[in-house]
Coordinates of C-alpha atoms in Angstrom, one line a residue:
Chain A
X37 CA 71.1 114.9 137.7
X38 CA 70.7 114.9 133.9
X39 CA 73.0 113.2 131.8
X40 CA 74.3 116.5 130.0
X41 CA 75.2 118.3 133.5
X42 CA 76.7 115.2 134.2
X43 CA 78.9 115.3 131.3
X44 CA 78.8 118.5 130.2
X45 CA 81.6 118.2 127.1
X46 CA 80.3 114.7 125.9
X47 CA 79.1 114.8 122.5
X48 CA 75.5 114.1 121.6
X49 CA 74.3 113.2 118.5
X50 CA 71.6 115.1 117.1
X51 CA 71.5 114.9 113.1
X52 CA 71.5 111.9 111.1
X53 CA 75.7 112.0 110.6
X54 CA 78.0 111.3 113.8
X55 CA 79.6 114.2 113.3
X56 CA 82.8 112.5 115.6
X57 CA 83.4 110.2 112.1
X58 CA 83.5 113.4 110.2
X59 CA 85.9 115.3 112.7
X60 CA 88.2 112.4 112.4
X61 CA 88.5 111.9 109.0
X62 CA 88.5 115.9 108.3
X63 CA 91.3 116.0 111.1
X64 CA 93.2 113.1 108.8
X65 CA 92.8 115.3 105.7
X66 CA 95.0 117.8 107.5
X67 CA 97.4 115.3 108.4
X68 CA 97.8 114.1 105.4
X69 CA 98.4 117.3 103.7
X70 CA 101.2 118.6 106.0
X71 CA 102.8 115.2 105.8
X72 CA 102.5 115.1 102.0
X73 CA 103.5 118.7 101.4
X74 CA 107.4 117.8 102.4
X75 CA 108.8 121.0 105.2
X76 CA 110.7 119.5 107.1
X77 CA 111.1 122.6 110.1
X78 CA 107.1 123.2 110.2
X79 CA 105.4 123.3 113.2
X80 CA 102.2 121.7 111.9
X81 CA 104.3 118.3 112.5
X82 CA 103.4 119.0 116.1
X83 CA 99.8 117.9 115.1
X84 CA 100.8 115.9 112.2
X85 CA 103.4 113.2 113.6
X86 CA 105.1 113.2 110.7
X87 CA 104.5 109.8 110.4
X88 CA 106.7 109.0 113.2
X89 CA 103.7 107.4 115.3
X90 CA 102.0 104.6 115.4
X91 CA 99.6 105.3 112.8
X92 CA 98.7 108.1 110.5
X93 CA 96.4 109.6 108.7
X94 CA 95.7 106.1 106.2
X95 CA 94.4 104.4 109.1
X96 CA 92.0 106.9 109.7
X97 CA 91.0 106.8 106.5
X98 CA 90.0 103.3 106.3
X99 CA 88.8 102.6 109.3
X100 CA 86.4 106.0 109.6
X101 CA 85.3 105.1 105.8
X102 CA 84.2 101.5 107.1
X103 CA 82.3 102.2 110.2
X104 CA 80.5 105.1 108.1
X105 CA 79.7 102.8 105.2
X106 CA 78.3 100.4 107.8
X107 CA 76.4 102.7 109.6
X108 CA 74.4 103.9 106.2
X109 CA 74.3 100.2 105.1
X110 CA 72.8 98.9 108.5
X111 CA 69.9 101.4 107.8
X112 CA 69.0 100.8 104.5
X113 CA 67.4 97.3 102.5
X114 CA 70.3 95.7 101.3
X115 CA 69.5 96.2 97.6
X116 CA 70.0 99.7 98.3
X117 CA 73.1 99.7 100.3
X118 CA 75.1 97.9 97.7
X119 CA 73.9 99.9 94.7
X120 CA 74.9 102.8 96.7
X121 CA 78.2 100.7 97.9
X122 CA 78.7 100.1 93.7
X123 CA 78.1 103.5 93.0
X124 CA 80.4 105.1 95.6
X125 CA 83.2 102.7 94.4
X126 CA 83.0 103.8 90.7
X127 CA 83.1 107.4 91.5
X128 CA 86.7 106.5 93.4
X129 CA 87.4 104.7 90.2
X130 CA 86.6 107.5 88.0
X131 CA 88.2 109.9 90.2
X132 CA 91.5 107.4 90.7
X133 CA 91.8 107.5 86.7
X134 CA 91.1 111.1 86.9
X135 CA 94.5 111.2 88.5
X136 CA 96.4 109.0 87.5
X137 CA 95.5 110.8 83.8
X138 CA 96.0 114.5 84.9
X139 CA 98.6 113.6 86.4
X140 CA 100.8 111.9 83.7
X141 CA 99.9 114.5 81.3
X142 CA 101.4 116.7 83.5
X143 CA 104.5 115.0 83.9
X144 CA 104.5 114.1 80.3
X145 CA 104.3 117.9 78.8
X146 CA 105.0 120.3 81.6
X147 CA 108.2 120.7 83.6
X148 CA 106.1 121.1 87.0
X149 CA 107.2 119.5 90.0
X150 CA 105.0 116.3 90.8
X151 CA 104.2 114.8 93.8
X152 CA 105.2 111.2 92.0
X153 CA 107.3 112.1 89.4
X154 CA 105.6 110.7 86.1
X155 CA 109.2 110.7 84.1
X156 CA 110.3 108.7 86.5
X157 CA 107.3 106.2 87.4
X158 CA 106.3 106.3 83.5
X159 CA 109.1 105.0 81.2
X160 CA 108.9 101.6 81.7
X161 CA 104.8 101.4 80.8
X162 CA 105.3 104.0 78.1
X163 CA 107.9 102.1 76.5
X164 CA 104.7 99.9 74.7
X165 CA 102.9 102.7 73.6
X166 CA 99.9 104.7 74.1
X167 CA 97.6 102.0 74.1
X168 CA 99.8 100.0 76.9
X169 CA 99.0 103.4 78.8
X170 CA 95.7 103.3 78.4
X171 CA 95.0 100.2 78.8
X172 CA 97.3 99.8 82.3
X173 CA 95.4 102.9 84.1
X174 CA 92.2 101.9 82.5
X175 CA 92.3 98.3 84.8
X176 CA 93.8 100.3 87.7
X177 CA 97.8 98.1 87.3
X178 CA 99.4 101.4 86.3
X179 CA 97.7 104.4 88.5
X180 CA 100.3 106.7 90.4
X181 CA 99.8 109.9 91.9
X182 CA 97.4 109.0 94.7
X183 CA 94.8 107.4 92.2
X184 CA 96.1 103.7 93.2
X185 CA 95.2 104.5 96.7
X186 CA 91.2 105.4 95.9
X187 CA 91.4 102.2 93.5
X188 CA 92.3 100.2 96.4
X189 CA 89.6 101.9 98.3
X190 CA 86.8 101.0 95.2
X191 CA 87.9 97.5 95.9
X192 CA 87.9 97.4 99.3
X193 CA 84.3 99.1 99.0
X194 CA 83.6 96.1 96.7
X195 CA 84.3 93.6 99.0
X196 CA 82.0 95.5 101.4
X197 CA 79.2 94.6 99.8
X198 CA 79.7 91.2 100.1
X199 CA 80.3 92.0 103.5
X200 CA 77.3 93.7 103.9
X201 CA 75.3 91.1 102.0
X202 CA 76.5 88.6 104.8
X203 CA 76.1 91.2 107.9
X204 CA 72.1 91.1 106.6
X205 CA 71.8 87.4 106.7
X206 CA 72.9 87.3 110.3
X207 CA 76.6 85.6 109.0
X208 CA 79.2 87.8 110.0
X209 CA 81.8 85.7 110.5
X210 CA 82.2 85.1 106.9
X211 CA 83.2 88.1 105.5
X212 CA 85.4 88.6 109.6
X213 CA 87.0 84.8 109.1
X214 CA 87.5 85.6 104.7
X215 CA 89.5 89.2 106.0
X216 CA 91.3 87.6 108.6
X217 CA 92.3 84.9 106.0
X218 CA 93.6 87.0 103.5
X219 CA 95.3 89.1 106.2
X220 CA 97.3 86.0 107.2
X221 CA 98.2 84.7 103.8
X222 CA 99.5 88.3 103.2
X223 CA 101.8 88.3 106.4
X224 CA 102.5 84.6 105.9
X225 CA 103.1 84.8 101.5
X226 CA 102.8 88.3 100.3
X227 CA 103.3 87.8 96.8
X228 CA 100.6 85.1 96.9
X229 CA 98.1 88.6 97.2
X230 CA 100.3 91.5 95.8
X231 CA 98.8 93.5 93.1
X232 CA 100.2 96.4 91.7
X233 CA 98.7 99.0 93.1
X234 CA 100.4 98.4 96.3
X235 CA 100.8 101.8 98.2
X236 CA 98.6 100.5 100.6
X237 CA 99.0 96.6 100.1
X238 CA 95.1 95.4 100.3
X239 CA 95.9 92.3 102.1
X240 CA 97.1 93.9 105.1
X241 CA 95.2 96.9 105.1
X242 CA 91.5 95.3 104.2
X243 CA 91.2 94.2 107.9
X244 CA 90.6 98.0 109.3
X245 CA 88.0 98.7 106.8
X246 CA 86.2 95.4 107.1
X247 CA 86.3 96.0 110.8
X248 CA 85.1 99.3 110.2
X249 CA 82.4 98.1 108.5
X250 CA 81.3 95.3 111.1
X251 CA 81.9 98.3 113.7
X252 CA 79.3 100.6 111.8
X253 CA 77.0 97.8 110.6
X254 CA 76.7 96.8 114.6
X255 CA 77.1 99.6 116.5
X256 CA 73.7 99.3 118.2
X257 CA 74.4 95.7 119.1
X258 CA 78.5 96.5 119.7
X259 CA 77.3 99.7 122.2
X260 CA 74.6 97.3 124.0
X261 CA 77.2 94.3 124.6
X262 CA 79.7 97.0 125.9
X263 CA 77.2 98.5 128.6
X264 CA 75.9 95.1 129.4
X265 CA 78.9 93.3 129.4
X266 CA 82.2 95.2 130.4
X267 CA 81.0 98.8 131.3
X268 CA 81.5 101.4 128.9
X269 CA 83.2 103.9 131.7
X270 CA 85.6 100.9 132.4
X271 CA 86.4 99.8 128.9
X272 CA 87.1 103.7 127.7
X273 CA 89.1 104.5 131.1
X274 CA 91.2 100.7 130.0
X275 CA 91.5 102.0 126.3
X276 CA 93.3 105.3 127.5
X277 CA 95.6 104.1 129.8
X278 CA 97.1 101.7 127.7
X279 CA 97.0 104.5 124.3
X280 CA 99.1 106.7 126.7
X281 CA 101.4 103.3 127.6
X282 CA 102.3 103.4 124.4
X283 CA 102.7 107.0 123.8
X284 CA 105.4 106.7 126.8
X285 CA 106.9 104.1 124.8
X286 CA 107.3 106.1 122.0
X287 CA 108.6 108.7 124.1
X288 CA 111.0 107.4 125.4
X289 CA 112.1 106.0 122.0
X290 CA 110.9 102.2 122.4
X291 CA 113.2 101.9 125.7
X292 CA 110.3 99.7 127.3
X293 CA 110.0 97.8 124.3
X294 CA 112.2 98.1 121.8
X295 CA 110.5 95.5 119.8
X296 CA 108.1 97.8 118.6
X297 CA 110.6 99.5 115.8
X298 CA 110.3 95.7 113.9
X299 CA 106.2 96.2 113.5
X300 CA 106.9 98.8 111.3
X301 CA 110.2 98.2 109.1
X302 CA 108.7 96.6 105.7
X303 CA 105.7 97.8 104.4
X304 CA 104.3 94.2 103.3
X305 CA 103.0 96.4 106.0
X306 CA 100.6 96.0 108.9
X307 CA 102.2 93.5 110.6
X308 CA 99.8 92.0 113.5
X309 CA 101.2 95.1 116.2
X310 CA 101.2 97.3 113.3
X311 CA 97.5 96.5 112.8
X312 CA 96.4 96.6 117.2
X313 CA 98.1 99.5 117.4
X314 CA 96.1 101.4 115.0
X315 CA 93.0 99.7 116.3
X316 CA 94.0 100.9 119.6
X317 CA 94.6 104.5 118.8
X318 CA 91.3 104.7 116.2
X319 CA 89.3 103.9 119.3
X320 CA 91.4 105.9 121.8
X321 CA 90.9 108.7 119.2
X322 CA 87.0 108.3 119.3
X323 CA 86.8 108.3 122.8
X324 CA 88.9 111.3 123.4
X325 CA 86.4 113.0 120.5
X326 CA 83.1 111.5 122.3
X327 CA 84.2 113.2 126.2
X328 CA 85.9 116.4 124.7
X329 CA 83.8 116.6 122.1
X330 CA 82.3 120.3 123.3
X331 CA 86.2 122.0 123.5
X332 CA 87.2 120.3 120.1
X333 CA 84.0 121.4 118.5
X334 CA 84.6 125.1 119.1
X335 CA 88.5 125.0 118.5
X336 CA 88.6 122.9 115.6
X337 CA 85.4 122.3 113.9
X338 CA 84.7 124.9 111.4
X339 CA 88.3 123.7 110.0
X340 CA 87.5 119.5 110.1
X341 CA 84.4 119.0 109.9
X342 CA 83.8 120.4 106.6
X343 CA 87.1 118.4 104.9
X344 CA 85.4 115.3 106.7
X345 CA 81.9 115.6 104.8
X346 CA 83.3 116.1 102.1
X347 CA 86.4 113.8 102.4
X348 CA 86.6 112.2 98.9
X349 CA 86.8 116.1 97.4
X350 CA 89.1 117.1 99.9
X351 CA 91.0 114.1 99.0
X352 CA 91.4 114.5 95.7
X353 CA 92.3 118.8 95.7
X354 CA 94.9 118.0 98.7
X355 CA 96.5 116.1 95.6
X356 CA 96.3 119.4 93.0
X357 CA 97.3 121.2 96.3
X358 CA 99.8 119.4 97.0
X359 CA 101.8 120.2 93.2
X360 CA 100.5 123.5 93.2
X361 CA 102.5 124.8 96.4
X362 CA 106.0 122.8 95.9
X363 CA 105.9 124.8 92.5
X364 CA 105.2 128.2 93.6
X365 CA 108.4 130.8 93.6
X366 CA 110.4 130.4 96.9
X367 CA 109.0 127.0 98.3
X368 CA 111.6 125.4 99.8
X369 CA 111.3 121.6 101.6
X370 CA 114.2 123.5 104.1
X371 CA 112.1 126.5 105.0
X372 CA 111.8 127.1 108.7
X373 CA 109.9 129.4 111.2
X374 CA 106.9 131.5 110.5
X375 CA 107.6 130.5 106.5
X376 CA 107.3 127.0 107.0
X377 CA 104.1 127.5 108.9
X378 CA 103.1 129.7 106.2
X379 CA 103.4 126.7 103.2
X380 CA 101.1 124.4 105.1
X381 CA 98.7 127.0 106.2
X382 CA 98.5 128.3 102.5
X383 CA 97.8 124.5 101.7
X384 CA 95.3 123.7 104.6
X385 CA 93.4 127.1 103.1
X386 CA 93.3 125.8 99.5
X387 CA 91.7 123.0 100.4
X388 CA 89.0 123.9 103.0
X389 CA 88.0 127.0 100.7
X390 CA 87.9 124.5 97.7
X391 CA 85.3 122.3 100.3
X392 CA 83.4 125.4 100.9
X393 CA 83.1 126.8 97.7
X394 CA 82.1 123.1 96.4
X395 CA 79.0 123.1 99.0
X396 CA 78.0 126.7 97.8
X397 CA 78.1 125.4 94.7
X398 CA 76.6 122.0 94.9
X399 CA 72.9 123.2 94.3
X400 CA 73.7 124.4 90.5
X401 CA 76.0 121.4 89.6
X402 CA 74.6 119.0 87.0
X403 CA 74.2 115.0 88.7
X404 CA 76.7 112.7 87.8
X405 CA 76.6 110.4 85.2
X406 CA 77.0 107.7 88.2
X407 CA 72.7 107.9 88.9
X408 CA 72.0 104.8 86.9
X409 CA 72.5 101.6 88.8
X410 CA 71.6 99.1 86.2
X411 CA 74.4 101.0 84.0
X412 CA 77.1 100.7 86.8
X413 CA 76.3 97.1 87.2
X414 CA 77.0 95.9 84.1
X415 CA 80.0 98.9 83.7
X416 CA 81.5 97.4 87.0
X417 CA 81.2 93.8 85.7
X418 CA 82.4 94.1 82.7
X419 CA 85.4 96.5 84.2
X420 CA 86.9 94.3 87.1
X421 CA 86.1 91.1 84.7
X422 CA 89.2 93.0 82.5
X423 CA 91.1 93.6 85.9
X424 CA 91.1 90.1 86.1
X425 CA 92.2 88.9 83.3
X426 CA 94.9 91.8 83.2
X427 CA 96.2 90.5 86.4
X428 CA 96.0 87.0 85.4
X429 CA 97.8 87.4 82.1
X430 CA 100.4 89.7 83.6
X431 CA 100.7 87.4 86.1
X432 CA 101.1 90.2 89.0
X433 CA 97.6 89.2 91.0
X434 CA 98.2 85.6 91.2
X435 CA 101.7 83.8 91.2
X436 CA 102.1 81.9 88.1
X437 CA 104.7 79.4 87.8
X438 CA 104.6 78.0 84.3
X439 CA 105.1 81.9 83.0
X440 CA 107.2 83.4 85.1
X441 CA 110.7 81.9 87.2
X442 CA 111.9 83.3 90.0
X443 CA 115.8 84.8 90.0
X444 CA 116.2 85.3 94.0
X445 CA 119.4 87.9 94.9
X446 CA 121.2 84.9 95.9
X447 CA 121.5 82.7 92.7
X448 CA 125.0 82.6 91.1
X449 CA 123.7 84.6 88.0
X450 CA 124.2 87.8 90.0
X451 CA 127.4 89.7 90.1
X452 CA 127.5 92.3 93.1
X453 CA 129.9 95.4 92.9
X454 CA 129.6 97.2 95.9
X455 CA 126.4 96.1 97.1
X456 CA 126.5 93.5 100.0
X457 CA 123.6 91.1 102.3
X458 CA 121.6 93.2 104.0
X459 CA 121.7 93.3 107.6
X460 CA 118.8 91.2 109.7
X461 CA 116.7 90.0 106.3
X462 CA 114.4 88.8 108.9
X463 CA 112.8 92.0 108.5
X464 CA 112.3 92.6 105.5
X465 CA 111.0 88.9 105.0
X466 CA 114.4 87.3 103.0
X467 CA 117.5 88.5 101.3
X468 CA 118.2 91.8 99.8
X469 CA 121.6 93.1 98.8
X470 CA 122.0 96.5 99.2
X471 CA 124.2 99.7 98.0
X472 CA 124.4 102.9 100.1
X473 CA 127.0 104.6 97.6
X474 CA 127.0 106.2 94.0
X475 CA 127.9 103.7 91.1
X476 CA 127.6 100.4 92.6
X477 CA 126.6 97.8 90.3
X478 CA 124.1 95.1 90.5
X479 CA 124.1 92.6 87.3
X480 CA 122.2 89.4 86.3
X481 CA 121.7 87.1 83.5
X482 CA 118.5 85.5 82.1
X483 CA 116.9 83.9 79.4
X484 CA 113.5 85.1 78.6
X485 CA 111.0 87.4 77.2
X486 CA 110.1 89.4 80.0
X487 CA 111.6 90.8 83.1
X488 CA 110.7 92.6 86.2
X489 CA 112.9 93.8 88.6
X490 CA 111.6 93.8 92.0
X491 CA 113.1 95.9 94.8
X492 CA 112.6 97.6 98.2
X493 CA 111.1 100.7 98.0
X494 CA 110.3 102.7 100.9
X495 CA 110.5 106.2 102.1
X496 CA 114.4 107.6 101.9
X497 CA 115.6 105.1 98.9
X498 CA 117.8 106.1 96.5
X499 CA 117.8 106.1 92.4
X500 CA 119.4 103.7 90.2
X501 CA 119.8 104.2 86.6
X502 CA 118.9 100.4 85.0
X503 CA 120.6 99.0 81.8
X504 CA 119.0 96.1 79.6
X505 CA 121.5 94.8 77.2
X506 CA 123.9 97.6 77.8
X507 CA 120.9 100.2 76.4
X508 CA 119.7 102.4 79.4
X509 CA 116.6 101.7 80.4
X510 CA 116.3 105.2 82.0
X511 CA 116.7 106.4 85.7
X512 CA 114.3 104.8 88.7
X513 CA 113.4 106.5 92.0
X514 CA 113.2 103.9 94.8
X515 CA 111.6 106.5 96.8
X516 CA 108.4 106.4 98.0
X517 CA 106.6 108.7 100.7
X518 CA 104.9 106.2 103.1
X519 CA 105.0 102.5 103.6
X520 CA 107.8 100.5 102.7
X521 CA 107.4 97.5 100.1
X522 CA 109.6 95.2 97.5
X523 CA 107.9 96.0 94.8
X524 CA 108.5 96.1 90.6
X525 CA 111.9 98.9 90.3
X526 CA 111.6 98.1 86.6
X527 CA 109.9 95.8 84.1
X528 CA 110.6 95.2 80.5
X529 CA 109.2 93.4 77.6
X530 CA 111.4 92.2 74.8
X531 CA 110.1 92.3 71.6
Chain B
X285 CA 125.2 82.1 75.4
X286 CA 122.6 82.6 72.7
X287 CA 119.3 84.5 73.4
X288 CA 120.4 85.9 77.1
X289 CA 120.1 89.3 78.4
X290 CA 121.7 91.3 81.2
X291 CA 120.5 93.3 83.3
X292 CA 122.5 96.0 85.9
X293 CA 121.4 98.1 88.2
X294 CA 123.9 101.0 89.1
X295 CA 123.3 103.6 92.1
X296 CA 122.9 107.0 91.4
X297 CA 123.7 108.5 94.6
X298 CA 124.4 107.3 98.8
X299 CA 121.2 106.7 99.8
X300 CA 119.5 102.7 99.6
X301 CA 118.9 100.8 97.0
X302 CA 118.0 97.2 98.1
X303 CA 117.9 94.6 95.5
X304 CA 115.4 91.9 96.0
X305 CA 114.8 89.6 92.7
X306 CA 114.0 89.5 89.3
X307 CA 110.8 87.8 87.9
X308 CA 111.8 86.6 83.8
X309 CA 109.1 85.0 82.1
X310 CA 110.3 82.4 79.5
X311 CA 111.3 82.5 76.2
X312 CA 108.3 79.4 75.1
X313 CA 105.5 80.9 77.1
X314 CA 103.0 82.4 74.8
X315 CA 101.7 86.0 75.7
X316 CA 98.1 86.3 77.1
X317 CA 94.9 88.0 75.5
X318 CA 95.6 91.4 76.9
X319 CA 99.0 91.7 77.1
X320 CA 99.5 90.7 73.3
X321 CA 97.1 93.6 72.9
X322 CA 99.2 95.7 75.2
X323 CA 102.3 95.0 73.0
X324 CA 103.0 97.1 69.8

């Protein structure tokens, strides 16, 4: 009996691209547009999860981008994968600063609606001028609007390389022991490898797209192991049951372990069952595609497959999609029925006729200026060598003690008015004092040149308006739409 | 006392705002390259 009869809705690869990896990621791109474009009553959540599972559309992301990147890498000399690995992270940089800059112009001189609002995010980097702007987007502290999260990407794609470099010489543990290291040091000291663009804090989140890479560097050897080894039959049938274990967990709100909640409460973020749960469901999620790969193909395909091939476009016009539907006439965030349907289909359209038009147009559009290697070498250098030194003077990347003291929330110099401990600082890795009213008050004392304010900010915070010597400061969101963090509210110079 | 500075934080509205710390860098320390560039 032939292998196909056998298994008549398995997938089977035919082209050079696993077109699985491109379903995935094109099926995160609609995730992450329904989640991003805020109706609360639509029935897209059904698909979506709302980001009320285990793991979302990010972890897709990252993972997907790692195993494909491996897979090109593992074919190619290894000259050629990392000027292709340098090239593809200075088009995310360009296209993070692309933005980032859009996007603050917009805020700046429109009264549009943003996804981050710029008035909001902005003041405190504006307040040293247009240069301070400039200068903070240009080395990737200061990007908002979704551009932090491709910069993030650019460096994770530049530790790839290394990774890659060691995958050829037959070392992999380095670059496996080196992201398990700086995974730990993040759970263990996070501000010993914050940086600032922290949506998606790189410590914690590096490990999926390392292992992504190892995955896609490997497979051959991985896949061999497997059938040798454990049985591939046995090991998928093993990584299902215990995917749907969880998924009864969930359902029945944590009741079997009700532990689970704690993974997930700070967004210093992928704590350790954070992190195996999303490995777990990444491969459930590629087995499910491998054996139904036939039915999913014909339902869903002409929709994801496309956003996944093209997934760095997609990206980036989910993000002009996203501003462009919350400001049109009648959108509401508390629209229900057939019109909240309506809003994320309208979205889900704009984006995979953007893709398609892209592709009919490819053929006529002129090559980007990112074709020169030795050009992007020296650009790249000469870039994150600034990035460095920005970090190390602003002391952000790397703790520095001589600069910079520490005021915790529990030194006398505070005075509380309404705020009070926070319940179980265990999670959320020390003290906080919180307020969960209008005009509490906060207020400390220092002596210094320089101050940043650091506080929790996660999704459903409030605002706070923040005063300096008695001269507003202006008003802060705490807000932010995924992950949860402390992170800088506010930072001033005084000059 | 000479040369301090206050900073207060006051809620706008009822949902959370969690206070963590404040980071002050001090009054002797001079500025780095870049960030004396950054400053007007």
């Amino acid at each position: 009996m032939s292998h196909a009869f056998r298994r008549p809705w398995r997938y089977m690869q035919t082209g050079a691209r696993d077109d699985r990896l491109d379903f995935m990621r094109g099926y995160a791109i609609l995730v992450m547009l329904v989640n991003h474009i805020v109706v609360t009553h639509s029935v897209f959540h059904l698909f979506s999860g709302n980001v009320n599972f285990y793991i979302s559309a990010a972890e897709v992301f990252f993972t997907t981008s790692g195993v494909v990147l491996g897979m090109i890498s593992a074919h190619k000399p290894v000259y050629e994968a990392s000027r292709r690995m340098l090239k593809r992270a200075f088009e995310l940089y360009l296209v993070a600063l692309f933005i980032a800059l859009v996007f603050a112009l917009i805020g700046w001189f429109t009264n549009f609606q943003l996804w981050f609002d710029a008035r909001e995010t902005m003041p405190a980097f504006m307040d040293h001028g247009k240069l301070d702007f400039i200068l903070t987007n240009l080395t990737g502290y200061n990007l908002f609007h979704g551009g932090e999260i491709l910069f993030t990407y650019s460096i994770f794609i530049l530790f790839g390389i290394f990774a890659v470099w060691a995958f050829y010489e037959k070392r992999p543990w380095i670059p496996l022991m080196a992201s398990a290291l700086i995974y730990v040091i993040g759970q263990l000291n996070p501000s010993a490898v914050w940086l600032p663009f922290d949506t998606f804090p790189l410590a914690g989140w590096q490990p999926l797209f390392i292992f992504g890479l190892f995955i896609g560097y490997h497979r051959a050897q991985i896949t061999t192991f497997i059938q040798a080894h454990v049985g591939q039959r046995r090991l998928e049938i093993a990584v299902l049951l215990l995917a749907l274990f969880f998924i009864l967990v969930r359902a029945t709100d944590y009741a079997l372990m009700p532990q689970i909640p704690t993974w997930y409460t700070d967004g210093l973020d992928m704590y350790p069952g954070h992190l195996a749960l999303a490995i777990l469901y990444l491969t459930a999620a590629f087995v499910l595609v491998t054996r139904l790969w036939k039915p999913l193909h014909a339902l869903l395909g002409w929709l994801v497959i496309p956003l996944g091939r093209r997934s760095l476009w997609a990206f980036t016009v989910h993000i002009f999609v996203i501003v462009i539907v919350i400001n049109l006439p009648g959108f509401t965030n508390q629209a229900t029925g057939l019109a909240a349907a309506l809003w994320h289909a309208l979205a889900i359209a704009l984006v995979w006729l953007s893709v398609k038009m892209r592709e009919w147009a490819k053929a006529s559009l002129p090559r980007p200026l990112t074709t020169r290697p030795m050009a992007f070498g020296s650009f790249m250098l000469v870039l994150f060598g600034v990035i460095g030194l920005h970090q190390i003077t602003n002391c952000s990347a790397f703790p520095c003690p001589s600069d910079y003291v520490r005021i915790d929330d529990v030194s006398p110099v505070w005075r509380w008015q309404g705020f009070a401990p926070v319940e179980m600082p265990q999670a959320y890795g020390g003290s906080l004092h919180v307020a969960q009213h209008k005009a509490a008050v906060a207020e400390a004392w220092f002596v210094g040149t320089a101050v940043e304010l650091f506080a929790w900010r996660g999704r459903g915070g409030g605002k706070a308006e923040i005063f300096l010597d008695n001269r507003s400061l202006g008003e802060f969101d705490f807000s932010v739409p995924r992950g949860a963090s402390s992170a800088i509210a506010c930072s001033h110079y005084m000059t | 006392m000479p040369g301090h500075h206050t900073i207060r934080v006051v809620s706008q509205d009822e949902r959370p705002i969690k206070v963590d710390y404040l980071r002050v860098r001090q009054a002797d320390t001079t500025p780095g390259v870049l960030e004396s560039l950054f400053r007007r």
